Short mmCIF file of C-alpha atoms in Angstrom, two decimals:
data_model
loop_
_atom_site.label_atom_id
_atom_site.label_comp_id
_atom_site.label_asym_id
_atom_site.label_seq_id
_atom_site.Cartn_x
_atom_site.Cartn_y
_atom_site.Cartn_z
CA UNK A 1 0.00 0.00 0.00
CA UNK A 2 2.80 2.41 0.86
CA UNK A 3 4.56 1.76 -2.46
CA UNK A 4 1.30 2.41 -4.33
CA UNK A 5 0.82 5.68 -2.45
CA UNK A 6 4.37 6.74 -3.34
CA UNK A 7 3.80 5.93 -7.02
CA UNK A 8 0.59 7.97 -7.00
CA UNK A 9 2.36 10.81 -5.27
CA UNK A 10 5.13 10.78 -7.89
CA UNK A 11 2.48 11.09 -10.60
CA UNK A 12 0.93 13.99 -8.71
CA UNK A 13 4.31 15.75 -8.59
CA UNK A 14 4.46 15.84 -12.39
CA UNK A 15 6.38 18.13 -14.69
CA UNK A 16 3.66 20.73 -15.09
CA UNK A 17 5.50 22.92 -12.61
CA UNK A 18 8.80 22.91 -14.51
CA UNK A 19 9.87 26.17 -16.10
CA UNK A 20 9.24 26.22 -19.86
CA UNK A 21 12.32 26.68 -21.99
CA UNK A 22 10.72 28.52 -24.88
CA UNK A 23 8.89 31.39 -23.19
CA UNK A 24 9.96 34.99 -22.85
CA UNK A 25 13.06 36.15 -24.70
CA UNK A 26 15.30 33.28 -23.65
CA UNK A 27 16.02 30.72 -20.96
CA UNK A 28 16.18 31.87 -17.39
CA UNK A 29 19.72 31.96 -16.08
CA UNK A 30 20.38 29.64 -13.15
CA UNK A 31 23.98 30.71 -12.64
CA UNK A 32 24.50 33.18 -9.80
CA UNK A 33 26.16 36.48 -10.60
CA UNK A 34 29.35 37.46 -8.87
CA UNK A 35 27.37 39.46 -6.30
CA UNK A 36 25.30 36.44 -5.29
CA UNK A 37 22.19 37.56 -7.19
CA UNK A 38 20.17 34.62 -8.51
CA UNK A 39 20.79 35.56 -12.13
CA UNK A 40 17.78 36.97 -13.96
CA UNK A 41 15.73 33.98 -12.85
CA UNK A 42 12.19 35.35 -12.70
CA UNK A 43 10.97 31.74 -12.79
CA UNK A 44 12.68 30.53 -9.65
CA UNK A 45 9.36 29.32 -8.27
CA UNK A 46 8.84 27.08 -11.29
CA UNK A 47 12.12 25.32 -10.53
CA UNK A 48 11.15 25.05 -6.88
CA UNK A 49 7.92 23.18 -7.59
CA UNK A 50 9.31 21.10 -10.45
CA UNK A 51 8.83 17.35 -10.14
CA UNK A 52 12.43 16.28 -9.53
CA UNK A 53 13.01 19.03 -6.97
CA UNK A 54 9.72 18.31 -5.18
CA UNK A 55 10.45 14.59 -4.98
CA UNK A 56 13.89 15.30 -3.50
CA UNK A 57 12.29 17.66 -0.96
CA UNK A 58 9.69 15.07 0.00
CA UNK A 59 12.42 12.49 0.55
CA UNK A 60 14.35 14.87 2.81
CA UNK A 61 11.28 15.76 4.88
CA UNK A 62 10.56 12.06 5.40
CA UNK A 63 14.18 11.47 6.44
CA UNK A 64 14.16 14.36 8.90
CA UNK A 65 10.89 13.21 10.47
CA UNK A 66 9.92 15.65 13.23
CA UNK A 67 6.62 16.24 14.98
CA UNK A 68 3.42 17.64 13.52
CA UNK A 69 2.74 21.34 13.25
CA UNK A 70 -0.35 23.33 14.14
CA UNK A 71 -2.63 21.25 11.88
CA UNK A 72 -1.61 17.93 13.44
CA UNK A 73 -0.52 16.32 10.15
CA UNK A 74 2.30 13.79 10.54
CA UNK A 75 5.15 13.07 8.15
CA UNK A 76 3.53 9.74 7.27
CA UNK A 77 0.35 11.56 6.19
CA UNK A 78 2.13 14.02 3.87
CA UNK A 79 2.50 11.81 0.77
CA UNK A 80 -1.18 10.77 0.63
CA UNK A 81 -2.16 14.41 1.19
CA UNK A 82 -0.02 15.56 -1.74
CA UNK A 83 -1.58 12.96 -4.01
CA UNK A 84 -4.91 14.75 -3.61
CA UNK A 85 -3.92 18.37 -3.05
CA UNK A 86 -0.54 19.04 -4.70
CA UNK A 87 -1.92 20.34 -8.00
CA UNK A 88 -3.97 23.02 -6.24
CA UNK A 89 -1.10 23.93 -3.87
CA UNK A 90 1.32 24.22 -6.79
CA UNK A 91 -1.06 26.51 -8.64
CA UNK A 92 -1.21 28.75 -5.57
CA UNK A 93 2.58 28.82 -5.32
CA UNK A 94 2.97 29.69 -8.99
CA UNK A 95 0.32 32.41 -8.68
CA UNK A 96 1.98 33.84 -5.56
CA UNK A 97 -1.13 33.36 -3.44
CA UNK A 98 -0.16 30.45 -1.17
CA UNK A 99 -0.64 31.29 2.53
CA UNK A 100 1.46 29.36 5.08
CA UNK A 101 -0.14 28.13 8.28
CA UNK A 102 0.93 29.35 11.74
CA UNK A 103 3.84 27.55 13.37
CA UNK A 104 3.43 25.54 16.55
CA UNK A 105 5.43 26.88 19.50
CA UNK A 106 7.64 24.36 21.25
CA UNK A 107 9.70 25.46 24.27
CA UNK A 108 13.02 23.76 25.03
CA UNK A 109 14.73 24.31 28.41
CA UNK A 110 18.11 26.04 28.15
CA UNK A 111 21.07 24.78 30.24
CA UNK A 112 21.53 28.13 31.95
CA UNK A 113 17.87 28.58 32.72
CA UNK A 114 14.97 29.88 30.71
CA UNK A 115 13.68 28.36 27.48
CA UNK A 116 14.44 28.46 23.77
CA UNK A 117 11.36 28.81 21.60
CA UNK A 118 11.14 26.70 18.47
CA UNK A 119 8.53 27.38 15.83
CA UNK A 120 7.49 24.10 14.22
CA UNK A 121 5.92 24.62 10.77
CA UNK A 122 3.34 22.17 9.49
CA UNK A 123 4.70 19.17 7.59
CA UNK A 124 3.34 20.67 4.35
CA UNK A 125 5.11 23.97 4.97
CA UNK A 126 8.33 22.13 5.84
CA UNK A 127 8.03 20.40 2.46
CA UNK A 128 7.49 23.70 0.60
CA UNK A 129 10.36 25.36 2.47
CA UNK A 130 12.59 22.43 1.56
CA UNK A 131 11.62 22.89 -2.11
CA UNK A 132 12.74 26.53 -1.89
CA UNK A 133 15.90 25.70 0.02
CA UNK A 134 17.05 23.26 -2.65
CA UNK A 135 16.95 25.91 -5.39
CA UNK A 136 18.22 28.80 -3.28
CA UNK A 137 21.12 27.17 -1.44
CA UNK A 138 23.14 26.23 -4.55
CA UNK A 139 22.98 29.87 -5.63
CA UNK A 140 23.70 31.48 -2.26
CA UNK A 141 26.22 29.08 -0.76
CA UNK A 142 29.15 29.70 -3.19
CA UNK A 143 29.00 33.41 -2.34
CA UNK A 144 29.25 32.93 1.43
CA UNK A 145 32.49 33.42 3.37
CA UNK A 146 34.93 30.55 3.79
CA UNK A 147 34.85 31.36 7.50
CA UNK A 148 31.11 30.66 7.80
CA UNK A 149 30.53 27.03 8.76
CA UNK A 150 26.97 26.77 10.08
CA UNK A 151 24.21 24.97 8.16
CA UNK A 152 26.19 24.66 4.96
CA UNK A 153 26.74 21.53 2.84
CA UNK A 154 30.01 19.81 3.66
CA UNK A 155 30.71 21.98 6.71
CA UNK A 156 30.27 21.42 10.42
CA UNK A 157 30.83 22.87 13.87
CA UNK A 158 34.10 20.89 14.02
CA UNK A 159 35.38 22.90 11.03
CA UNK A 160 34.73 26.13 12.90
CA UNK A 161 36.40 24.84 16.07
CA UNK A 162 39.44 23.66 14.09
CA UNK A 163 39.73 27.04 12.42
CA UNK A 164 39.66 28.76 15.82
CA UNK A 165 42.39 26.41 17.08
CA UNK A 166 44.58 27.25 14.07
CA UNK A 167 44.22 30.97 14.75
CA UNK A 168 45.23 30.56 18.39
CA UNK A 169 48.13 28.27 17.48
CA UNK A 170 49.38 30.90 15.02
CA UNK A 171 49.71 33.42 17.83
CA UNK A 172 46.33 35.16 17.77
CA UNK A 173 45.78 34.72 21.49
CA UNK A 174 43.07 37.35 22.06
CA UNK A 175 39.44 36.90 21.12
CA UNK A 176 36.46 39.21 20.66
CA UNK A 177 33.66 36.85 21.65
CA UNK A 178 30.28 38.32 20.78
CA UNK A 179 26.93 36.88 21.84
CA UNK A 180 23.70 37.91 20.14
CA UNK A 181 20.62 38.14 22.32
CA UNK A 182 17.93 35.74 21.02
CA UNK A 183 19.15 36.06 17.45
CA UNK A 184 16.52 33.93 15.71
CA UNK A 185 13.74 35.65 17.67
CA UNK A 186 14.91 39.16 16.80
CA UNK A 187 15.75 39.04 13.11
CA UNK A 188 14.28 42.23 11.64
CA UNK A 189 12.00 41.25 8.76
CA UNK A 190 12.52 44.39 6.67
CA UNK A 191 16.29 44.21 6.98
CA UNK A 192 16.33 40.53 6.00
CA UNK A 193 13.95 41.02 3.06
CA UNK A 194 16.03 43.92 1.75
CA UNK A 195 19.13 41.69 1.76
CA UNK A 196 17.19 38.89 0.03
CA UNK A 197 15.88 41.25 -2.64
CA UNK A 198 19.46 42.01 -3.64
CA UNK A 199 19.85 38.38 -4.68
CA UNK A 200 16.37 37.14 -5.64
CA UNK A 201 14.39 38.66 -8.50
CA UNK A 202 11.36 36.34 -8.48
CA UNK A 203 8.77 38.34 -6.56
CA UNK A 204 6.71 35.23 -5.79
CA UNK A 205 9.62 33.69 -3.89
CA UNK A 206 10.24 36.91 -1.97
CA UNK A 207 6.56 37.18 -1.15
CA UNK A 208 6.37 33.60 0.07
CA UNK A 209 9.41 34.05 2.31
CA UNK A 210 7.86 37.21 3.76
CA UNK A 211 4.64 35.31 4.50
CA UNK A 212 6.64 32.58 6.23
CA UNK A 213 8.30 35.22 8.39
CA UNK A 214 5.03 36.82 9.50
CA UNK A 215 2.99 33.62 9.86
CA UNK A 216 1.59 33.57 13.37
CA UNK A 217 2.57 31.33 16.26
CA UNK A 218 0.07 28.92 17.76
CA UNK A 219 0.49 29.03 21.54
CA UNK A 220 -2.02 27.83 24.15
CA UNK A 221 -4.70 27.46 21.51
CA UNK A 222 -4.44 31.02 20.18
CA UNK A 223 -2.54 32.40 17.18
CA UNK A 224 -0.14 35.21 18.10
CA UNK A 225 1.13 37.59 15.41
CA UNK A 226 4.86 37.70 14.80
CA UNK A 227 6.57 40.95 13.85
CA UNK A 228 10.22 39.87 14.14
CA UNK A 229 12.29 36.71 14.07
CA UNK A 230 12.59 33.66 11.87
CA UNK A 231 11.27 30.50 13.54
CA UNK A 232 13.81 27.82 14.37
CA UNK A 233 12.42 24.54 13.17
CA UNK A 234 11.86 25.29 9.48
CA UNK A 235 14.31 24.26 6.71
CA UNK A 236 14.69 27.83 5.43
CA UNK A 237 15.65 29.51 8.72
CA UNK A 238 19.35 28.53 8.72
CA UNK A 239 19.85 29.81 5.17
CA UNK A 240 18.08 33.07 6.01
CA UNK A 241 20.38 33.50 9.01
CA UNK A 242 23.45 33.07 6.81
CA UNK A 243 22.09 35.55 4.26
CA UNK A 244 21.61 38.17 6.96
CA UNK A 245 24.98 37.64 8.66
CA UNK A 246 26.94 37.38 5.40
CA UNK A 247 27.27 41.16 5.45
CA UNK A 248 29.16 40.90 8.75
CA UNK A 249 31.43 38.20 7.32
CA UNK A 250 32.29 40.21 4.22
CA UNK A 251 33.13 43.32 6.25
CA UNK A 252 35.43 41.33 8.54
CA UNK A 253 37.13 39.81 5.49
CA UNK A 254 37.71 43.23 3.93
CA UNK A 255 39.37 44.36 7.14
CA UNK A 256 41.64 41.33 7.16
CA UNK A 257 40.35 40.01 10.48
CA UNK A 258 40.66 36.34 11.46
CA UNK A 259 37.27 34.95 12.48
CA UNK A 260 35.15 31.83 12.59
CA UNK A 261 31.36 31.81 12.55
CA UNK A 262 28.78 29.08 13.04
CA UNK A 263 25.28 30.55 12.72
CA UNK A 264 25.14 33.32 15.35
CA UNK A 265 28.26 32.10 17.21
CA UNK A 266 31.09 34.37 16.08
CA UNK A 267 34.62 34.83 17.42
CA UNK A 268 37.30 37.20 16.07
CA UNK A 269 40.93 36.36 16.92
CA UNK A 270 43.68 38.98 17.18
CA UNK A 271 47.25 39.34 18.33
CA UNK A 272 46.64 41.99 20.98
CA UNK A 273 44.07 43.23 23.45
CA UNK A 274 43.79 46.55 21.64
CA UNK A 275 43.07 44.87 18.31
CA UNK A 276 40.43 42.68 19.97
CA UNK A 277 38.78 45.76 21.49
CA UNK A 278 38.69 47.38 18.05
CA UNK A 279 37.19 44.19 16.57
CA UNK A 280 34.50 44.16 19.25
CA UNK A 281 33.60 47.77 18.48
CA UNK A 282 33.37 46.90 14.79
CA UNK A 283 31.10 43.94 15.50
CA UNK A 284 28.75 46.03 17.59
CA UNK A 285 28.44 48.60 14.81
CA UNK A 286 27.77 45.90 12.21
CA UNK A 287 25.10 44.19 14.29
CA UNK A 288 23.45 47.51 15.10
CA UNK A 289 23.20 48.16 11.35
CA UNK A 290 21.32 44.86 11.06
CA UNK A 291 19.15 45.82 14.06
CA UNK A 292 20.42 42.89 16.08
CA UNK A 293 21.05 43.17 19.81
CA UNK A 294 24.39 42.25 21.35
CA UNK A 295 24.18 40.59 24.76
CA UNK A 296 26.59 42.84 26.67
CA UNK A 297 26.72 40.52 29.68
CA UNK A 298 27.97 37.57 27.62
CA UNK A 299 30.12 39.43 25.06
CA UNK A 300 33.68 40.24 26.02
CA UNK A 301 37.33 40.46 25.03
CA UNK A 302 39.59 37.91 26.70
CA UNK A 303 42.44 35.48 26.26
CA UNK A 304 41.37 32.83 23.78
CA UNK A 305 41.63 29.92 26.25
CA UNK A 306 39.39 31.77 28.73
CA UNK A 307 36.38 31.60 26.39
CA UNK A 308 34.34 28.78 24.90
CA UNK A 309 33.34 28.32 21.28
CA UNK A 310 30.60 25.88 20.22
CA UNK A 311 30.95 23.94 23.46
CA UNK A 312 34.75 23.67 23.21
CA UNK A 313 37.50 25.60 24.91
CA UNK A 314 41.26 25.42 24.50
CA UNK A 315 44.28 24.72 26.67
CA UNK A 316 48.02 25.10 26.23
CA UNK A 317 49.82 21.75 26.26
CA UNK A 318 53.58 21.31 26.71
CA UNK A 319 55.47 22.79 23.81
CA UNK A 320 52.91 25.61 23.54
CA UNK A 321 50.61 23.36 21.52
CA UNK A 322 46.96 24.43 21.61
CA UNK A 323 44.65 21.50 22.42
CA UNK A 324 40.87 21.08 22.55
CA UNK A 325 38.79 20.35 25.62
CA UNK A 326 35.13 20.31 26.54
CA UNK A 327 34.21 23.70 27.94
CA UNK A 328 33.26 23.67 31.65
CA UNK A 329 29.75 24.90 30.85
CA UNK A 330 29.26 22.06 28.36
CA UNK A 331 30.47 19.54 30.94
CA UNK A 332 28.04 20.91 33.51
CA UNK A 333 25.21 20.70 30.98
CA UNK A 334 26.08 17.09 30.20
CA UNK A 335 26.13 16.15 33.88
CA UNK A 336 22.75 17.79 34.43
CA UNK A 337 21.31 15.77 31.56
CA UNK A 338 22.81 12.52 32.91
CA UNK A 339 21.44 13.26 36.40
CA UNK A 340 18.01 13.65 34.84
CA UNK A 341 18.28 10.38 32.92
CA UNK A 342 19.60 8.48 35.95
CA UNK A 343 17.20 10.00 38.42
CA UNK A 344 16.33 7.39 41.06
CA UNK A 345 12.72 8.57 41.25
CA UNK A 346 11.54 7.44 37.81
CA UNK A 347 10.95 3.78 38.58
CA UNK A 348 12.69 2.73 35.34
CA UNK A 349 14.78 -0.40 34.94
CA UNK A 350 18.53 -0.18 34.54
CA UNK A 351 18.08 -1.45 30.97
CA UNK A 352 15.76 1.46 30.16
CA UNK A 353 18.15 3.94 31.75
CA UNK A 354 20.98 2.43 29.69
CA UNK A 355 18.97 2.90 26.49
CA UNK A 356 18.48 6.59 27.19
CA UNK A 357 22.11 7.05 28.14
CA UNK A 358 23.25 5.24 25.02
CA UNK A 359 21.14 7.51 22.83
CA UNK A 360 22.41 10.69 24.51
CA UNK A 361 26.06 9.80 25.10
CA UNK A 362 26.66 8.39 21.63
CA UNK A 363 25.85 11.77 20.09
CA UNK A 364 27.68 13.67 22.85
CA UNK A 365 30.85 11.62 22.38
CA UNK A 366 30.72 12.05 18.61
CA UNK A 367 30.40 15.82 18.92
CA UNK A 368 33.23 16.18 21.46
CA UNK A 369 35.57 13.75 19.73
CA UNK A 370 38.12 16.56 19.17
CA UNK A 371 38.70 16.98 22.92
CA UNK A 372 42.19 15.89 23.95
CA UNK A 373 41.51 15.28 27.66
CA UNK A 374 41.54 11.50 28.29
CA UNK A 375 41.80 11.87 32.08
CA UNK A 376 38.62 13.95 32.21
CA UNK A 377 36.77 11.40 30.09
CA UNK A 378 38.03 8.54 32.29
CA UNK A 379 36.75 10.35 35.38
CA UNK A 380 33.41 10.91 33.65
CA UNK A 381 33.17 7.19 32.82
CA UNK A 382 33.72 6.34 36.47
CA UNK A 383 31.09 8.86 37.55
CA UNK A 384 28.62 7.50 35.00
CA UNK A 385 29.06 3.95 36.24
CA UNK A 386 28.54 5.06 39.82
CA UNK A 387 25.32 6.81 38.79
CA UNK A 388 24.03 3.58 37.25
CA UNK A 389 25.03 1.46 40.24
CA UNK A 390 23.08 3.86 42.45
CA UNK A 391 20.06 3.39 40.17
CA UNK A 392 20.30 -0.37 40.60
CA UNK A 393 20.61 -0.07 44.37
CA UNK A 394 17.48 2.07 44.51
CA UNK A 395 15.59 -0.57 42.54
CA UNK A 396 16.63 -3.29 45.00
CA UNK A 397 15.13 -1.01 47.70
CA UNK A 398 15.72 -3.16 50.81
CA UNK A 399 18.94 -4.41 52.33
CA UNK A 400 17.75 -8.02 52.20
CA UNK A 401 17.10 -7.73 48.48
CA UNK A 402 20.45 -6.06 47.91
CA UNK A 403 22.19 -8.80 49.88
CA UNK A 404 20.48 -11.53 47.89
CA UNK A 405 21.27 -9.86 44.53
CA UNK A 406 24.89 -9.25 45.48
CA UNK A 407 25.39 -12.85 46.55
CA UNK A 408 23.78 -14.07 43.32
CA UNK A 409 26.35 -12.05 41.40
CA UNK A 410 29.31 -13.67 43.15
CA UNK A 411 29.99 -11.15 45.91
CA UNK A 412 31.50 -12.81 49.06
CA UNK A 413 29.14 -13.03 52.03
CA UNK A 414 31.02 -10.61 54.28
CA UNK A 415 31.33 -7.98 51.53
CA UNK A 416 27.68 -8.39 50.51
CA UNK A 417 26.50 -7.93 54.11
CA UNK A 418 28.61 -4.79 54.52
CA UNK A 419 27.22 -3.25 51.34
CA UNK A 420 23.61 -4.30 52.01
CA UNK A 421 23.76 -2.76 55.51
CA UNK A 422 23.91 0.66 53.86
CA UNK A 423 21.83 -0.13 50.75
CA UNK A 424 19.59 2.90 51.20
CA UNK A 425 22.57 5.26 51.09
CA UNK A 426 22.51 4.81 47.34
CA UNK A 427 25.20 7.24 46.19
CA UNK A 428 27.72 6.40 48.89
CA UNK A 429 27.17 2.64 48.65
CA UNK A 430 27.39 2.75 44.83
CA UNK A 431 31.17 3.17 45.27
CA UNK A 432 31.42 0.09 47.52
CA UNK A 433 33.62 -2.71 46.27
CA UNK A 434 30.70 -5.15 46.45
CA UNK A 435 28.74 -3.12 43.90
CA UNK A 436 31.75 -2.93 41.62
CA UNK A 437 32.08 -6.72 41.77
CA UNK A 438 28.38 -7.33 41.17
CA UNK A 439 28.07 -4.69 38.46
CA UNK A 440 31.51 -4.57 36.80
CA UNK A 441 32.46 -2.27 33.94
CA UNK A 442 31.86 -5.10 31.48
CA UNK A 443 28.22 -5.26 32.62
CA UNK A 444 27.61 -1.71 31.41
CA UNK A 445 29.52 -2.40 28.21
CA UNK A 446 27.08 -5.22 27.49
CA UNK A 447 24.19 -2.80 27.97
CA UNK A 448 25.64 -0.76 25.12
CA UNK A 449 26.45 2.47 26.95
CA UNK A 450 29.57 3.90 25.28
CA UNK A 451 32.67 4.73 27.24
CA UNK A 452 33.80 8.31 26.75
CA UNK A 453 37.51 7.55 27.14
CA UNK A 454 39.08 5.98 24.07
CA UNK A 455 37.88 5.96 20.49
#
């Protein structure tokens, strides 16, 4: 049934949306000009809704999954919906009359307190945004700075961190570390649209992007108007952020400054305190021009190893070699997350706890694989095992149960009695030798929780 639905959907996404090649005075150019303008492509929307592009967008939306938006439609329901409705939706897009639906607000707790607001578009709008992204990104991306690494094909946060390390290693030991206050929530729509209009000539595409920016937010059952910001959660938002901040990148390049940027995380590296102060003043002027607010409390000039960048910080190893480490704030955030997963009040089995830890720590270890601090990772592994032993002790509840379980796992009688006598002191007793014998390191390895030390 699913294959039949996909075949029907592919027929629905036919070639009627492709740009004709014989209209107007010639073919629309798809090659970007040197200034990043999308050629004279007045038929950019036709390419966006063309069959091949739409099928690729649908595949990506299905791969990305994600929850439903304000209308409740799931990713699994999108293909059958397009079979019936795509022709009408495409006609609206080509006519410039399509109206996006409000985004669903989703609050995510921030490590330092407060929440980060995501705006989740409907699955249909994620599909349409993906269609636009796939025709816009190939034209915009080649014009972006080599020092911009966020949300770009073939680039990653690791590239930005490595670039920062190279600057520091070369002797640029001062950093102007600027933090933007709620960047995605405060993007000025008129400023962004003016920058987009310099590069896009198809008015239907510009109009659709504007309507995505001003689409309301569904919160507590009511739709709230939005007058600023680009909602995190839609495929287009990262590209729009890079378009807006590209002006900052180009100015820094013209001034010969060494910098690395990943989305709104930007550090400028200099050889002296005075140069870093000048760079900070320049950044503040540039962001003010874009009507973005600098968080004065979190922005500062300091020695490079005193600041963090994308969760990493740096330390000076013997021989004046600059190494990576996990920033203290990122370590604290990780421990808070582990404490939540291994909370002894959830009534979950150790196997279930291990599953959650495996899911979280696998990604955490992959992201912080650059860190050259094996001792810290070994200490974290020991702490993690103690957390899990405490979980198991709590589940045994009584001393008699703990004694019986310890003996069944080969713990000598005297040692088992000593540990069981303090079974309700879960954290302290988790370090007891009897628990380490009953629940050895290999036990946790079999549960699939990765060790942080080692590769």
